[in-house]
Each structure stands twice: as structure tokens, then as C-alpha cells.
Amino acid sequence: MTETLGIRDLNRATLARQMLLARERTTVAEAVGRLLGMQAQEPKPPYFGLWSRLDGFEASELHAALHDRSVVRATAMRATLHLMTGPDYSAFRTTLQPMLDGGLRVLGSRAEGLDVAATADAARTLLRDRPRTFNEIRALLQDEFPDVNERALGYAVRMCVPLVMVPTDDRWGFPRASEFALADSWLGSPLAAQPAVDALMLRYLAAFGPASAADAQTWSGLAGLGEVFDRRRPRLRVFTDDTGRELFDLPDAPRPDPDVPAPARFLPEFDSLVLAHADRRRVIADAHRPNLTTKNLRVRAVFLWDGFARGVWETEYKRRVATLRLRPFEPLPPEAVDALTAEGEALLRFVEPAARETSVTVGAHDATGANDSE
């Protein structure tokens, strides 16, 4: 009989793999590899995400990994920017290309006259000279393809040419207008020629399992993954969840007791943990999911108590006073407030080391209003 895993079973298993049951001492590249990437739509959130996962993490460690090219920031899963290790990006970028090709559909009528192959070839030629910003790339491509929508040209390059963002000495690693380089040139080696979808799915389970094929599709943006899991079935553990859905996992992956304590933790905006499953109840209750995304589609920063997202948070820095504001989805018990306050003050000291004062405030719970701003 197939074993059933409850929500808390899934929560603790996933937190263990995400280094959120206890901070771990390892390198940035090793951590990013274990997480199979960290969503990095903006440059700052991964620093917060690593701070919550790594013992003694300092921002300089991620700076160093970006500059020595062991970690890159590039378009990957779900056609969004991620941090990935250089070897993982090289191994899996080709696997993700069908999803990226499909992303071109959003162009609609703006794609009129667009020759994707010719545009990609022209962009590669431009970037062989030196890294360039996308403003430069679009302008130069517009000169070559004057009858094609400028934004369509740029988007085609983002989706179809493997590029990495060039880090700088900016505080969070990248300026607002970053330069992009050809990935194979930046990494000094060619990307994998053949897709490796089976290997990618095994790595996904190691980072986010146990999970269903639908979960993997949500995380990656790839379609038709059911047949991959069926093919690997003899070598995987198979479970069901409380709805009867089939879940797959690596045989020797950690699945802690559901009552293992989970500490207070702060996840940054866009953290992959809250986006990596079709059924996200292992992290956030369905009733609270609408509060996760703002009207302009930003994914809010959430805090965890007893392993689950219990509210959203934001920081402010004025007159050398660093403030962290918590907005819980529901009333928090006193022990949660105490633990979150201590963790929040430590986070503020990381984010604003020059602050003369730190403050953590807990607002009145609002199960529906967290999505009203922005």
C-alpha cells in the first residue's frame, strides 16, 4: 500500500532540503547548487535567502562567487532570472530551451516580421565583441532590423541566446542596467548540446521533493513531465498526499519527522520555495496565497513560523534606523513574536550594518489586506 504524506510531512521534507530547518555551513556555490538555483528577478533577494540558510553568511561570499563565475545570474526556470552554479547552467540551459521558445508567444502581434534565428545570430555577433546592456543590444538590432518591434527583438534575444549578467562591485552585485555576456564565453566552456530532462528532474526532487509531475512543471515551466517520472518510477519512491495525488521522491532523500522543530525564518521576495510547487500548501495555506503576490505581480517576502508562511514582511531604513515590519495573516502566539523579533533584528543588522538602531514591529493581522498595496 502506498504511504500517504501529510502537509507537515511535506513541509519538513522540503525545509530540510532547502536548508531551513537549521543553518548550514557550506559555500555559496554548494548552497546554490543544492537549491538548484535561486530566483533572482532583482539582485538583492538572494542575499537575504542565503543569509537565512547559511551559517555565518556574508554578502562578500556571494560577490566572490559571482566574480569567480562559480555562480551566474541568468534567465532559466519559468523564463525568470535565477542564480545558478556555472556547471548547472551549462548542463541544463539546453533542457529549458523549449519552455523559453514557448515564452515568445507573449509577444503576440509585436512579433510581426521577427526572424528569431537571424536575430539570435546578430545578437551573438554583437556580444562577441564585448558585454552590452540590453538598451545597447536593442538599439543595434533595431538598426539591423528596422521594421521589427524593438522590444520583440530584445525579448527574442533574452529567450533564445544563452546569456549571463555581468556582476559589478555594486552593493548587491549588479547595477540597475547590467551588461550581459554570452554564457559560453563567460564560463569558458560550451553548454550541453543535448537536453538532460531526467537529470534535471532528479535534481528538482533533491531540492524540492517529494513532488508531483505538476509540481515540477510549475517550477520549471516545462510541459509533459509526467512521462519523465513514469520512466524513472522504478528507481523512485512513490507516495500519495492527502488528496490522493501521486508524489515522487529520491529513495535516500531526507524526510524528517513532521514534528521536528522549524525555526523562525525570513524568506525574501521571489524566493523559489514559495513558487516551486503547483500545490503550495506545504509552505503556505491556500487561503493566504492571494496575499503572496501584489497587483503588479511582485512575489512578497514572507516569514516562516513552525515551517509555514504566516505573513509578509518589509524593511525600511531612515535616519540610520532600520525597521522590519511584519504583517501576519493571522494572530501570532507570543512565542512566535519573540522568535521572529530576535531573528528579524539579526536580519536588520545584516541588511543595514551601519544602523544605530533596529526595530521589529508586528502589525495587526490582516488576512485579506496584504495584497492591497503596489
PDB file of C-alpha atoms in Angstrom, residues 150-354:
ATOM      1  CA  GLU A 150      12.377  46.865 -30.785  1.00  0.00           C
ATOM      2  CA  ARG A 151      11.030  45.127 -27.663  1.00  0.00           C
ATOM      3  CA  ALA A 152      10.340  41.965 -29.631  1.00  0.00           C
ATOM      4  CA  LEU A 153      13.943  41.911 -30.785  1.00  0.00           C
ATOM      5  CA  GLY A 154      15.202  42.236 -27.224  1.00  0.00           C
ATOM      6  CA  TYR A 155      12.832  39.619 -25.866  1.00  0.00           C
ATOM      7  CA  ALA A 156      13.834  37.126 -28.540  1.00  0.00           C
ATOM      8  CA  VAL A 157      17.452  37.552 -27.511  1.00  0.00           C
ATOM      9  CA  ARG A 158      16.604  37.040 -23.820  1.00  0.00           C
ATOM     10  CA  MET A 159      14.752  33.821 -24.586  1.00  0.00           C
ATOM     11  CA  CYS A 160      16.887  32.305 -27.309  1.00  0.00           C
ATOM     12  CA  VAL A 161      20.500  33.343 -26.676  1.00  0.00           C
ATOM     13  CA  PRO A 162      22.139  31.907 -23.520  1.00  0.00           C
ATOM     14  CA  LEU A 163      23.347  34.995 -21.657  1.00  0.00           C
ATOM     15  CA  VAL A 164      24.636  35.764 -18.181  1.00  0.00           C
ATOM     16  CA  MET A 165      24.590  39.089 -16.370  1.00  0.00           C
ATOM     17  CA  VAL A 166      27.992  40.616 -15.688  1.00  0.00           C
ATOM     18  CA  PRO A 167      28.488  41.353 -11.965  1.00  0.00           C
ATOM     19  CA  THR A 168      29.975  44.592 -10.683  1.00  0.00           C
ATOM     20  CA  ASP A 169      31.102  45.952  -7.343  1.00  0.00           C
ATOM     21  CA  ASP A 170      27.625  47.358  -6.632  1.00  0.00           C
ATOM     22  CA  ARG A 171      26.415  46.516  -3.129  1.00  0.00           C
ATOM     23  CA  TRP A 172      24.073  43.761  -4.336  1.00  0.00           C
ATOM     24  CA  GLY A 173      26.273  42.649  -7.206  1.00  0.00           C
ATOM     25  CA  PHE A 174      24.554  44.280 -10.170  1.00  0.00           C
ATOM     26  CA  PRO A 175      23.634  47.798 -11.308  1.00  0.00           C
ATOM     27  CA  ARG A 176      20.158  48.709 -12.492  1.00  0.00           C
ATOM     28  CA  ALA A 177      21.300  48.497 -16.117  1.00  0.00           C
ATOM     29  CA  SER A 178      23.515  45.420 -16.179  1.00  0.00           C
ATOM     30  CA  GLU A 179      25.631  44.218 -19.039  1.00  0.00           C
ATOM     31  CA  PHE A 180      25.106  40.750 -20.495  1.00  0.00           C
ATOM     32  CA  ALA A 181      27.693  38.361 -21.879  1.00  0.00           C
ATOM     33  CA  LEU A 182      27.480  35.192 -23.939  1.00  0.00           C
ATOM     34  CA  ALA A 183      27.247  32.350 -21.448  1.00  0.00           C
ATOM     35  CA  ASP A 184      29.741  30.042 -23.139  1.00  0.00           C
ATOM     36  CA  SER A 185      32.312  32.845 -23.353  1.00  0.00           C
ATOM     37  CA  TRP A 186      31.762  33.886 -19.737  1.00  0.00           C
ATOM     38  CA  LEU A 187      32.028  30.322 -18.439  1.00  0.00           C
ATOM     39  CA  GLY A 188      34.826  29.305 -20.776  1.00  0.00           C
ATOM     40  CA  SER A 189      33.094  26.140 -21.955  1.00  0.00           C
ATOM     41  CA  PRO A 190      30.244  25.163 -24.287  1.00  0.00           C
ATOM     42  CA  LEU A 191      26.771  24.489 -22.979  1.00  0.00           C
ATOM     43  CA  ALA A 192      25.456  20.932 -23.069  1.00  0.00           C
ATOM     44  CA  ALA A 193      24.360  20.071 -26.596  1.00  0.00           C
ATOM     45  CA  GLN A 194      21.624  17.646 -25.589  1.00  0.00           C
ATOM     46  CA  PRO A 195      18.677  18.056 -23.195  1.00  0.00           C
ATOM     47  CA  ALA A 196      19.014  16.379 -19.805  1.00  0.00           C
ATOM     48  CA  VAL A 197      15.445  16.482 -18.534  1.00  0.00           C
ATOM     49  CA  ASP A 198      15.721  13.284 -16.450  1.00  0.00           C
ATOM     50  CA  ALA A 199      18.766  14.628 -14.633  1.00  0.00           C
ATOM     51  CA  LEU A 200      17.039  17.972 -14.077  1.00  0.00           C
ATOM     52  CA  MET A 201      14.005  16.291 -12.535  1.00  0.00           C
ATOM     53  CA  LEU A 202      16.136  14.209 -10.173  1.00  0.00           C
ATOM     54  CA  ARG A 203      17.852  17.394  -9.043  1.00  0.00           C
ATOM     55  CA  TYR A 204      14.444  19.042  -8.610  1.00  0.00           C
ATOM     56  CA  LEU A 205      13.332  16.239  -6.289  1.00  0.00           C
ATOM     57  CA  ALA A 206      16.556  16.581  -4.311  1.00  0.00           C
ATOM     58  CA  ALA A 207      15.839  20.287  -3.773  1.00  0.00           C
ATOM     59  CA  PHE A 208      12.028  20.402  -3.545  1.00  0.00           C
ATOM     60  CA  GLY A 209      10.647  16.873  -3.203  1.00  0.00           C
ATOM     61  CA  PRO A 210       8.584  14.870  -2.606  1.00  0.00           C
ATOM     62  CA  ALA A 211       6.697  16.315  -5.548  1.00  0.00           C
ATOM     63  CA  SER A 212       4.286  15.559  -8.349  1.00  0.00           C
ATOM     64  CA  ALA A 213       4.818  15.980 -12.076  1.00  0.00           C
ATOM     65  CA  ALA A 214       2.545  19.036 -11.894  1.00  0.00           C
ATOM     66  CA  ASP A 215       4.783  20.497  -9.188  1.00  0.00           C
ATOM     67  CA  ALA A 216       7.853  20.019 -11.371  1.00  0.00           C
ATOM     68  CA  GLN A 217       6.095  21.626 -14.314  1.00  0.00           C
ATOM     69  CA  THR A 218       5.150  24.635 -12.190  1.00  0.00           C
ATOM     70  CA  TRP A 219       8.742  25.046 -11.010  1.00  0.00           C
ATOM     71  CA  SER A 220      10.428  24.613 -14.377  1.00  0.00           C
ATOM     72  CA  GLY A 221       7.846  25.842 -16.881  1.00  0.00           C
ATOM     73  CA  LEU A 222       8.443  22.663 -18.900  1.00  0.00           C
ATOM     74  CA  ALA A 223       5.479  20.632 -20.123  1.00  0.00           C
ATOM     75  CA  GLY A 224       4.860  16.891 -20.369  1.00  0.00           C
ATOM     76  CA  LEU A 225       6.919  15.832 -17.362  1.00  0.00           C
ATOM     77  CA  GLY A 226       4.553  13.031 -16.367  1.00  0.00           C
ATOM     78  CA  GLU A 227       6.266  10.656 -18.766  1.00  0.00           C
ATOM     79  CA  VAL A 228       9.662  11.507 -17.249  1.00  0.00           C
ATOM     80  CA  PHE A 229       8.509  10.476 -13.778  1.00  0.00           C
ATOM     81  CA  ASP A 230       6.807   7.379 -15.165  1.00  0.00           C
ATOM     82  CA  ARG A 231      10.061   6.418 -16.836  1.00  0.00           C
ATOM     83  CA  ARG A 232      12.011   6.902 -13.593  1.00  0.00           C
ATOM     84  CA  ARG A 233       9.330   5.279 -11.418  1.00  0.00           C
ATOM     85  CA  PRO A 234      11.228   2.003 -10.722  1.00  0.00           C
ATOM     86  CA  ARG A 235      14.089   3.986  -9.178  1.00  0.00           C
ATOM     87  CA  LEU A 236      11.989   6.436  -7.177  1.00  0.00           C
ATOM     88  CA  ARG A 237       9.908   6.279  -4.010  1.00  0.00           C
ATOM     89  CA  VAL A 238       6.228   6.875  -4.708  1.00  0.00           C
ATOM     90  CA  PHE A 239       3.851   8.395  -2.168  1.00  0.00           C
ATOM     91  CA  THR A 240       0.426   9.996  -2.169  1.00  0.00           C
ATOM     92  CA  ASP A 241      -0.673  13.206  -0.491  1.00  0.00           C
ATOM     93  CA  ASP A 242      -3.884  13.871   1.422  1.00  0.00           C
ATOM     94  CA  THR A 243      -5.773  14.409  -1.851  1.00  0.00           C
ATOM     95  CA  GLY A 244      -4.575  11.165  -3.441  1.00  0.00           C
ATOM     96  CA  ARG A 245      -2.103  12.869  -5.775  1.00  0.00           C
ATOM     97  CA  GLU A 246       0.950  10.818  -6.643  1.00  0.00           C
ATOM     98  CA  LEU A 247       4.250  12.175  -5.356  1.00  0.00           C
ATOM     99  CA  PHE A 248       7.754  11.066  -6.324  1.00  0.00           C
ATOM    100  CA  ASP A 249      10.997  11.269  -4.382  1.00  0.00           C
ATOM    101  CA  LEU A 250      14.566  10.071  -4.310  1.00  0.00           C
ATOM    102  CA  PRO A 251      14.873   6.926  -2.188  1.00  0.00           C
ATOM    103  CA  ASP A 252      17.512   8.326   0.179  1.00  0.00           C
ATOM    104  CA  ALA A 253      16.298  11.938   0.377  1.00  0.00           C
ATOM    105  CA  PRO A 254      15.630  13.386   3.845  1.00  0.00           C
ATOM    106  CA  ARG A 255      12.073  13.088   5.134  1.00  0.00           C
ATOM    107  CA  PRO A 256      12.214  14.221   8.770  1.00  0.00           C
ATOM    108  CA  ASP A 257       9.573  13.574  11.363  1.00  0.00           C
ATOM    109  CA  PRO A 258       6.743  16.077  10.898  1.00  0.00           C
ATOM    110  CA  ASP A 259       7.164  17.255  14.498  1.00  0.00           C
ATOM    111  CA  VAL A 260      10.814  18.247  14.088  1.00  0.00           C
ATOM    112  CA  PRO A 261      11.048  21.893  15.224  1.00  0.00           C
ATOM    113  CA  ALA A 262      11.276  24.504  12.465  1.00  0.00           C
ATOM    114  CA  PRO A 263      12.791  27.856  13.468  1.00  0.00           C
ATOM    115  CA  ALA A 264      11.570  31.339  12.618  1.00  0.00           C
ATOM    116  CA  ARG A 265      12.895  32.287   9.190  1.00  0.00           C
ATOM    117  CA  PHE A 266      12.578  35.175   6.752  1.00  0.00           C
ATOM    118  CA  LEU A 267      12.312  34.434   3.030  1.00  0.00           C
ATOM    119  CA  PRO A 268      12.972  37.229   0.534  1.00  0.00           C
ATOM    120  CA  GLU A 269      10.810  38.403  -2.316  1.00  0.00           C
ATOM    121  CA  PHE A 270      10.571  35.865  -5.161  1.00  0.00           C
ATOM    122  CA  ASP A 271      12.024  33.029  -3.068  1.00  0.00           C
ATOM    123  CA  SER A 272      11.830  29.804  -5.043  1.00  0.00           C
ATOM    124  CA  LEU A 273      10.426  27.888  -2.072  1.00  0.00           C
ATOM    125  CA  VAL A 274       7.040  29.593  -2.378  1.00  0.00           C
ATOM    126  CA  LEU A 275       6.954  29.156  -6.181  1.00  0.00           C
ATOM    127  CA  ALA A 276       8.241  25.623  -6.669  1.00  0.00           C
ATOM    128  CA  HIS A 277       5.015  23.598  -6.449  1.00  0.00           C
ATOM    129  CA  ALA A 278       1.595  23.569  -8.033  1.00  0.00           C
ATOM    130  CA  ASP A 279       0.170  22.638  -4.616  1.00  0.00           C
ATOM    131  CA  ARG A 280       1.871  25.078  -2.251  1.00  0.00           C
ATOM    132  CA  ARG A 281       0.111  24.030   0.938  1.00  0.00           C
ATOM    133  CA  ARG A 282       3.385  22.566   2.202  1.00  0.00           C
ATOM    134  CA  VAL A 283       4.539  26.176   2.622  1.00  0.00           C
ATOM    135  CA  ILE A 284       1.506  28.465   2.510  1.00  0.00           C
ATOM    136  CA  ALA A 285      -2.186  27.787   3.097  1.00  0.00           C
ATOM    137  CA  ASP A 286      -4.476  28.183   0.099  1.00  0.00           C
ATOM    138  CA  ALA A 287      -6.398  30.882   1.955  1.00  0.00           C
ATOM    139  CA  HIS A 288      -3.238  33.012   2.166  1.00  0.00           C
ATOM    140  CA  ARG A 289      -1.910  32.510  -1.363  1.00  0.00           C
ATOM    141  CA  PRO A 290      -3.711  35.590  -2.749  1.00  0.00           C
ATOM    142  CA  ASN A 291      -1.648  37.696  -0.329  1.00  0.00           C
ATOM    143  CA  LEU A 292       1.600  36.354  -1.769  1.00  0.00           C
ATOM    144  CA  THR A 293       1.541  38.393  -4.986  1.00  0.00           C
ATOM    145  CA  THR A 294       0.992  42.125  -5.381  1.00  0.00           C
ATOM    146  CA  LYS A 295      -1.159  43.705  -8.061  1.00  0.00           C
ATOM    147  CA  ASN A 296       1.913  44.327 -10.207  1.00  0.00           C
ATOM    148  CA  LEU A 297       2.950  40.653  -9.813  1.00  0.00           C
ATOM    149  CA  ARG A 298       5.744  41.066  -7.288  1.00  0.00           C
ATOM    150  CA  VAL A 299       6.120  37.991  -5.073  1.00  0.00           C
ATOM    151  CA  ARG A 300       6.167  39.225  -1.494  1.00  0.00           C
ATOM    152  CA  ALA A 301       8.715  38.390   1.166  1.00  0.00           C
ATOM    153  CA  VAL A 302       7.207  36.002   3.739  1.00  0.00           C
ATOM    154  CA  PHE A 303       8.206  34.877   7.194  1.00  0.00           C
ATOM    155  CA  LEU A 304       8.000  31.287   8.417  1.00  0.00           C
ATOM    156  CA  TRP A 305       6.837  30.164  11.830  1.00  0.00           C
ATOM    157  CA  ASP A 306       6.650  26.444  12.587  1.00  0.00           C
ATOM    158  CA  GLY A 307       7.689  25.912   8.991  1.00  0.00           C
ATOM    159  CA  PHE A 308       4.788  27.701   7.274  1.00  0.00           C
ATOM    160  CA  ALA A 309       4.352  31.172   5.804  1.00  0.00           C
ATOM    161  CA  ARG A 310       2.485  33.140   8.458  1.00  0.00           C
ATOM    162  CA  GLY A 311       2.694  36.627   6.978  1.00  0.00           C
ATOM    163  CA  VAL A 312       4.666  39.103   4.874  1.00  0.00           C
ATOM    164  CA  TRP A 313       7.465  41.484   5.823  1.00  0.00           C
ATOM    165  CA  GLU A 314       9.294  44.534   4.562  1.00  0.00           C
ATOM    166  CA  THR A 315      12.152  46.743   5.732  1.00  0.00           C
ATOM    167  CA  GLU A 316      12.707  50.474   5.886  1.00  0.00           C
ATOM    168  CA  TYR A 317      15.855  52.472   6.581  1.00  0.00           C
ATOM    169  CA  LYS A 318      15.547  56.122   7.617  1.00  0.00           C
ATOM    170  CA  ARG A 319      17.880  58.324   9.635  1.00  0.00           C
ATOM    171  CA  ARG A 320      20.026  55.288  10.407  1.00  0.00           C
ATOM    172  CA  VAL A 321      17.065  53.473  11.959  1.00  0.00           C
ATOM    173  CA  ALA A 322      16.380  50.067  10.386  1.00  0.00           C
ATOM    174  CA  THR A 323      12.823  48.842  10.782  1.00  0.00           C
ATOM    175  CA  LEU A 324      11.336  45.473   9.869  1.00  0.00           C
ATOM    176  CA  ARG A 325       7.554  45.357   9.720  1.00  0.00           C
ATOM    177  CA  LEU A 326       5.677  42.074   9.978  1.00  0.00           C
ATOM    178  CA  ARG A 327       2.120  41.742   8.735  1.00  0.00           C
ATOM    179  CA  PRO A 328       0.816  38.363   9.884  1.00  0.00           C
ATOM    180  CA  PHE A 329      -2.006  36.577   8.087  1.00  0.00           C
ATOM    181  CA  GLU A 330      -3.461  35.547  11.454  1.00  0.00           C
ATOM    182  CA  PRO A 331      -2.699  36.389  15.099  1.00  0.00           C
ATOM    183  CA  LEU A 332       0.709  35.089  16.202  1.00  0.00           C
ATOM    184  CA  PRO A 333       1.323  33.417  19.571  1.00  0.00           C
ATOM    185  CA  PRO A 334       3.729  35.233  21.920  1.00  0.00           C
ATOM    186  CA  GLU A 335       6.497  32.679  21.380  1.00  0.00           C
ATOM    187  CA  ALA A 336       6.325  33.289  17.611  1.00  0.00           C
ATOM    188  CA  VAL A 337       6.580  37.052  18.096  1.00  0.00           C
ATOM    189  CA  ASP A 338       9.600  36.599  20.353  1.00  0.00           C
ATOM    190  CA  ALA A 339      11.396  34.266  17.936  1.00  0.00           C
ATOM    191  CA  LEU A 340      10.576  36.376  14.863  1.00  0.00           C
ATOM    192  CA  THR A 341      11.705  39.544  16.637  1.00  0.00           C
ATOM    193  CA  ALA A 342      15.080  38.037  17.516  1.00  0.00           C
ATOM    194  CA  GLU A 343      15.552  36.681  14.001  1.00  0.00           C
ATOM    195  CA  GLY A 344      14.342  39.957  12.480  1.00  0.00           C
ATOM    196  CA  GLU A 345      16.790  42.049  14.481  1.00  0.00           C
ATOM    197  CA  ALA A 346      19.636  39.818  13.284  1.00  0.00           C
ATOM    198  CA  LEU A 347      18.424  40.222   9.705  1.00  0.00           C
ATOM    199  CA  LEU A 348      18.357  44.012  10.065  1.00  0.00           C
ATOM    200  CA  ARG A 349      21.954  44.005  11.310  1.00  0.00           C
ATOM    201  CA  PHE A 350      22.899  42.064   8.157  1.00  0.00           C
ATOM    202  CA  VAL A 351      20.954  44.331   5.808  1.00  0.00           C
ATOM    203  CA  GLU A 352      21.880  47.657   7.431  1.00  0.00           C
ATOM    204  CA  PRO A 353      25.141  47.206   9.343  1.00  0.00           C
ATOM    205  CA  ALA A 354      25.514  50.984   9.791  1.00  0.00           C
TER     206      ALA A 354
END
